[in-house]
Coordinates of C-alpha atoms and ligand atoms in Angstrom, one line a residue:
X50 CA 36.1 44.2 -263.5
X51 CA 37.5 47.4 -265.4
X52 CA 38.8 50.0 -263.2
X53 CA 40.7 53.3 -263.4
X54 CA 42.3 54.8 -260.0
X55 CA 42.2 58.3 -260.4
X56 CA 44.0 60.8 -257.5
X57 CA 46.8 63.2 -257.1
X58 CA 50.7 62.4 -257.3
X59 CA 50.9 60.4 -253.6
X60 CA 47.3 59.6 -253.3
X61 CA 48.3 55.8 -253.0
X62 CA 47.3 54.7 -256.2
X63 CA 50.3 52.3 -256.5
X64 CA 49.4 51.5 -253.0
X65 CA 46.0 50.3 -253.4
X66 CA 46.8 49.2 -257.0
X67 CA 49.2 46.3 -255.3
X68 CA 46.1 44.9 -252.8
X69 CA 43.8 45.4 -255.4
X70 CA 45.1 43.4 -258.2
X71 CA 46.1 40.4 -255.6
X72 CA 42.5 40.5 -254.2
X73 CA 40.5 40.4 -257.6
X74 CA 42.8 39.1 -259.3
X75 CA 43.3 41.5 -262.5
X76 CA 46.2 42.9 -264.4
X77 CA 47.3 45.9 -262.7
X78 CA 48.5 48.4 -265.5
X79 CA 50.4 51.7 -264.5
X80 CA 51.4 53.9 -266.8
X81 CA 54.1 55.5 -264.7
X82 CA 55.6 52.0 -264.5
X83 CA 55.6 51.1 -268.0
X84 CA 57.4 54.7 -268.8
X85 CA 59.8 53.9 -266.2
X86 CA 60.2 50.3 -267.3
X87 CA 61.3 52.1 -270.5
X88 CA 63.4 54.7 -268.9
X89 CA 65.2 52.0 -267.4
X90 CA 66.1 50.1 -270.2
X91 CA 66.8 53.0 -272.1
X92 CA 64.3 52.2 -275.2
X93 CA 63.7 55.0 -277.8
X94 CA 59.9 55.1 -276.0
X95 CA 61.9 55.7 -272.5
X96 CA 64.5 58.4 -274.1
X97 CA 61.5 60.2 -275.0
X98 CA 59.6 60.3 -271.6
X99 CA 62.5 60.9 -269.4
X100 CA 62.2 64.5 -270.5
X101 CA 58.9 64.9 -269.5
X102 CA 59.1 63.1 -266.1
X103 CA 61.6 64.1 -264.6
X104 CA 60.2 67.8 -265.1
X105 CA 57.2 66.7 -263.8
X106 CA 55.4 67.1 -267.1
X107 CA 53.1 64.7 -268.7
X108 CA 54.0 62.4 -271.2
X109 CA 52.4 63.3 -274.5
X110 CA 49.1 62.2 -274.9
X111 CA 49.7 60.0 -278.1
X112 CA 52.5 58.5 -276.8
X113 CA 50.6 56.8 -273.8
X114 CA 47.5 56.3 -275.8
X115 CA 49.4 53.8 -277.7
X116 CA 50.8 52.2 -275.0
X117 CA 47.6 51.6 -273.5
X118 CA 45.4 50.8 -276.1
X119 CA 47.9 48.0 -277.0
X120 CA 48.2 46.6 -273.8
X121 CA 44.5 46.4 -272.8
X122 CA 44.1 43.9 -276.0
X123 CA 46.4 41.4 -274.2
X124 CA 44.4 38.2 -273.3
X125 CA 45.2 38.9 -269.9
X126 CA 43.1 41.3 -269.7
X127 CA 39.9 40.0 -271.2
X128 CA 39.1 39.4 -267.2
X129 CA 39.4 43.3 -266.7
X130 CA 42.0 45.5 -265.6
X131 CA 43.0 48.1 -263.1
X132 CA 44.5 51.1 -264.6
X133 CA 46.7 53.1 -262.5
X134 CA 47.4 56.3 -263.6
X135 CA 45.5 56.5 -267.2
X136 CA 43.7 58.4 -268.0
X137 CA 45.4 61.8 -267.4
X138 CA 43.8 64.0 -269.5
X139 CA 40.2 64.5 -270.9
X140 CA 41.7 63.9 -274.5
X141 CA 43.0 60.2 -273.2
X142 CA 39.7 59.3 -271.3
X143 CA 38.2 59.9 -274.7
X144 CA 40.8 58.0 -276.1
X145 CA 39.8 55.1 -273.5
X146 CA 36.3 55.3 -274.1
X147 CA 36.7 54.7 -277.9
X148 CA 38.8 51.5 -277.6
X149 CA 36.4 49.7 -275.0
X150 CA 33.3 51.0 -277.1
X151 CA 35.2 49.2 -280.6
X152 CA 35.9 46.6 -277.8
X153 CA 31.8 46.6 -276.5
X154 CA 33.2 47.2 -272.9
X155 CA 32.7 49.6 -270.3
X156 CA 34.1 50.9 -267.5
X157 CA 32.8 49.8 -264.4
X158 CA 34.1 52.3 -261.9
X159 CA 36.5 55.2 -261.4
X160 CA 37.8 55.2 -258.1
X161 CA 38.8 58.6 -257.0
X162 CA 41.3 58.4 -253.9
X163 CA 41.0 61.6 -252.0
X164 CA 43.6 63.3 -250.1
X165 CA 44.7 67.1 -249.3
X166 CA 47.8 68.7 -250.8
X167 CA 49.5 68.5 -247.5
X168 CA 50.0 65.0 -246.7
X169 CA 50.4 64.3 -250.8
X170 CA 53.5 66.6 -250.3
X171 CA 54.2 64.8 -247.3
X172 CA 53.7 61.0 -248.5
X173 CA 56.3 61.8 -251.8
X174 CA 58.5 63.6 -249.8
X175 CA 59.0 60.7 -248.2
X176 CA 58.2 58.3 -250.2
X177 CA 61.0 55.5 -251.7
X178 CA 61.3 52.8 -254.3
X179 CA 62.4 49.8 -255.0
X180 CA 65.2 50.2 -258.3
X181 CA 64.6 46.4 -259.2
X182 CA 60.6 45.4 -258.2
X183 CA 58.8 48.8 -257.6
X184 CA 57.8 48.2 -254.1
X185 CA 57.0 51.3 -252.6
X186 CA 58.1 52.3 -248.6
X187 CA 58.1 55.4 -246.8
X188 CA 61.3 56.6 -245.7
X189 CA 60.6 55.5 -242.3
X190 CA 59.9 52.0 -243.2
X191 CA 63.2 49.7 -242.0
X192 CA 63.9 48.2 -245.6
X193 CA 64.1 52.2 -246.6
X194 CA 66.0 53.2 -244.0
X195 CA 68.5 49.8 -245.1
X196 CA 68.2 51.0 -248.3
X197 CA 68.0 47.5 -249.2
X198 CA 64.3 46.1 -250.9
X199 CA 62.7 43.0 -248.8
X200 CA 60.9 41.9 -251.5
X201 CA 63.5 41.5 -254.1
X202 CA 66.7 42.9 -252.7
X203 CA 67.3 45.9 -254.7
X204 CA 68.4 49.2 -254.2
X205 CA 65.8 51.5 -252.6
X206 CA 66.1 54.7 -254.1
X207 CA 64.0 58.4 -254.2
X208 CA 62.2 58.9 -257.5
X209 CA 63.8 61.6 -259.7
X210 CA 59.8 63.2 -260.0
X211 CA 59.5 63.0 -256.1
X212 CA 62.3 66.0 -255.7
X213 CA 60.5 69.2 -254.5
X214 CA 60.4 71.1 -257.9
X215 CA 59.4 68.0 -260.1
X216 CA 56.6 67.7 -256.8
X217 CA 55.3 71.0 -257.6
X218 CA 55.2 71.2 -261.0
X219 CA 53.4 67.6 -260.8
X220 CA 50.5 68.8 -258.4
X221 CA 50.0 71.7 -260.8
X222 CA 49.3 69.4 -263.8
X223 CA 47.1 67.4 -262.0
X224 CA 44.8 70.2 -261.2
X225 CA 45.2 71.5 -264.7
X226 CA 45.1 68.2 -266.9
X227 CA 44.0 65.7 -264.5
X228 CA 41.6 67.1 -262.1
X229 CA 38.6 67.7 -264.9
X230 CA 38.3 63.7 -265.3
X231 CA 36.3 64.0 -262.0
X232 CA 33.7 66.0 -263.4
X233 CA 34.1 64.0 -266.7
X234 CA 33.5 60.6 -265.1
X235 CA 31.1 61.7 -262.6
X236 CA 28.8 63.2 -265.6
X237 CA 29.3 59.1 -267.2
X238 CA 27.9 58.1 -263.3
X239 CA 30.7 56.0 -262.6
X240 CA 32.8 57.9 -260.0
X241 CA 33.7 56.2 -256.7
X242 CA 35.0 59.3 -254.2
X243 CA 37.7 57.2 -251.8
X244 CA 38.4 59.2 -248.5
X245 CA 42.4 58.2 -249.2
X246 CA 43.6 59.3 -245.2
X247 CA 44.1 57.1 -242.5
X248 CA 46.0 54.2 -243.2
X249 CA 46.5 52.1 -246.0
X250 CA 44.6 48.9 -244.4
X251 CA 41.5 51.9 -243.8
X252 CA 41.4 52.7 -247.7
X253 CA 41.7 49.8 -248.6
X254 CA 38.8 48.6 -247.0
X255 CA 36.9 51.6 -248.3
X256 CA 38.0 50.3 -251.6
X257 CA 36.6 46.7 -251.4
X258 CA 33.2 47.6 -249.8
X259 CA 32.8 49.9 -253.0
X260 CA 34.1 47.2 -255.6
X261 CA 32.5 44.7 -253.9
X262 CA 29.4 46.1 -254.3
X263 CA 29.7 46.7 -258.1
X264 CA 30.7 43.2 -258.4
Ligands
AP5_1251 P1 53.0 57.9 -261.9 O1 54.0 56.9 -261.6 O2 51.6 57.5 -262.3 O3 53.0 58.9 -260.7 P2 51.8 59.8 -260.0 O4 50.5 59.8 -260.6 O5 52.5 61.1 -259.8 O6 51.6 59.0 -258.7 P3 52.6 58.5 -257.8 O7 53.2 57.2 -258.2 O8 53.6 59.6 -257.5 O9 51.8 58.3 -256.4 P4 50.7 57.3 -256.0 O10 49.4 57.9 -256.0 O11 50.9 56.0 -256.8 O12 51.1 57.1 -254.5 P5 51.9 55.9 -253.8 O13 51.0 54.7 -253.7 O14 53.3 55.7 -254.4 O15 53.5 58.9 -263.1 C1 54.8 59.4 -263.1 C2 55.0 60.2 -264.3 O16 54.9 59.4 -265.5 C3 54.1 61.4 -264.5 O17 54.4 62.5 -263.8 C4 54.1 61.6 -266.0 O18 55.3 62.3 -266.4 C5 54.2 60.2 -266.5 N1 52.9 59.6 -266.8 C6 52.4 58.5 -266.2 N2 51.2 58.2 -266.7 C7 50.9 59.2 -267.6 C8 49.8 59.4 -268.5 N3 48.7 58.7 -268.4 N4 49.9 60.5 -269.3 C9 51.0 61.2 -269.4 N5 52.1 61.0 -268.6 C10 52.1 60.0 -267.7 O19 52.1 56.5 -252.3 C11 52.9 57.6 -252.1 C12 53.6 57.5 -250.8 O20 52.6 57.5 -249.7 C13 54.3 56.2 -250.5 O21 55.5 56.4 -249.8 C14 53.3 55.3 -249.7 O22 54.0 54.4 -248.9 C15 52.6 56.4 -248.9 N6 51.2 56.0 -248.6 C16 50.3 55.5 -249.5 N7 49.1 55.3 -248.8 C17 49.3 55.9 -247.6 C18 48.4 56.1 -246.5 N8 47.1 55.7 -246.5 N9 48.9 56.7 -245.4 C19 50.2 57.1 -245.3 N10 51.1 56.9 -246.4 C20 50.6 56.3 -247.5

């Protein structure tokens, strides 16, 4: 299966991304991950997007095109992929479409997790991360509030993008730059609307009816 999850900063992309992957058993690529990967490591790529991302801003448009089109020829991925967080703007859908049509692939859903501003604001503001593995808490899960990771023992830290300015400025670029790829992949007849509310196990099993059905 080839997927994209598609929804606001703290719809629970990376969320769903982690119980998707394990369930069908597909490379789980996100964007956001890869640029901080680079951050980290402090990579000429990563000097680049820190700039952007800590603003709030999107990486340019070339910049993750590259990354993406590179990675989707992996042999990995010949089984599908789920990409979290790409496309972001019309310009890299189009982007997208062009390497699977050279590849004669398609997409075979777009799942769109839907949330209101509210409890976006309120899931980043209290969102945490693992520094070493990713895993993602809330700050009132008990590894969070340790500070300490169960998964891999690293440090749990707040992302730099999840203080309130860099939250703002990111919900306004969605609607601007992101926000038109619903009407884009609706018009292509493979958007999947998620109700993203309730809890995870609930959207989750919104999610599977829907792929389960495609499959
Ligand atoms: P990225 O990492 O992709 O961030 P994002 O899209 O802003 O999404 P988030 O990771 O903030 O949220 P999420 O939807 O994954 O929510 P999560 O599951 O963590 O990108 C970061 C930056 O990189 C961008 O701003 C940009 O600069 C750059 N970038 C990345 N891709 C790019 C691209 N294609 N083009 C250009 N630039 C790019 O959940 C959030 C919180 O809610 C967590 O605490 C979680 O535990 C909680 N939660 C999840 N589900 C539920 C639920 N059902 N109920 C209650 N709480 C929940």
């Amino acid at each position: 299966m080839r997927i994209v999850l598609l929804g606001a900063p703290g719809a629970g992309k990376g969320t769903q991304a982690e119980l998707i992957v394990e369930k069908y058993q597909i490379p789980h690529i996100s964007t956001g991950d890869i640029l901080r990967a680079a951050v980290k490591q402090g990579t000429p790529l990563g000097r680049t997007a820190e700039s952007y991302m800590s603003k709030g801003e999107l990486v340019p448009d070339d910049v993750v095109i590259g990354i993406v089109a590179e990675r989707i020829q992996e042999p990995d991925c010949t089984k599908g992929f789920l990409l979290d967080g790409f496309p972001r703007t019309v310009v890299q859908a189009e982007a997208l479409d062009k390497v699977l049509k050279e590849k004669r692939q398609d997409l075979d859903a777009v799942l769109s997790l839907e949330v209101d501003e509210d409890e976006v604001v309120r899931r980043l503001s209290s969102r945490r991360v693992c520094q070493g593995c990713g895993k993602i808490y809330t700050a009132t899960d008990s590894a969070a509030d340790e500070a300490k990771c169960e998964a891999c023992g690293g440090k749990v830290i707040t992302r730099a993008d999840d203080q309130p300015e860099a939250i703002k400025r990111r919900l306004q670029v969605y609607k601007e730059q992101t926000e038109p790829l619903v009407e884009y992949y609706k018009k292509a007849g493979i958007l999947k609307g998620i109700p993203a509310t309730g809890t995870v196990e609930d959207v989750f099993g919104r999610v599977t009816s829907t792929l389960d059905q495609i499959a």
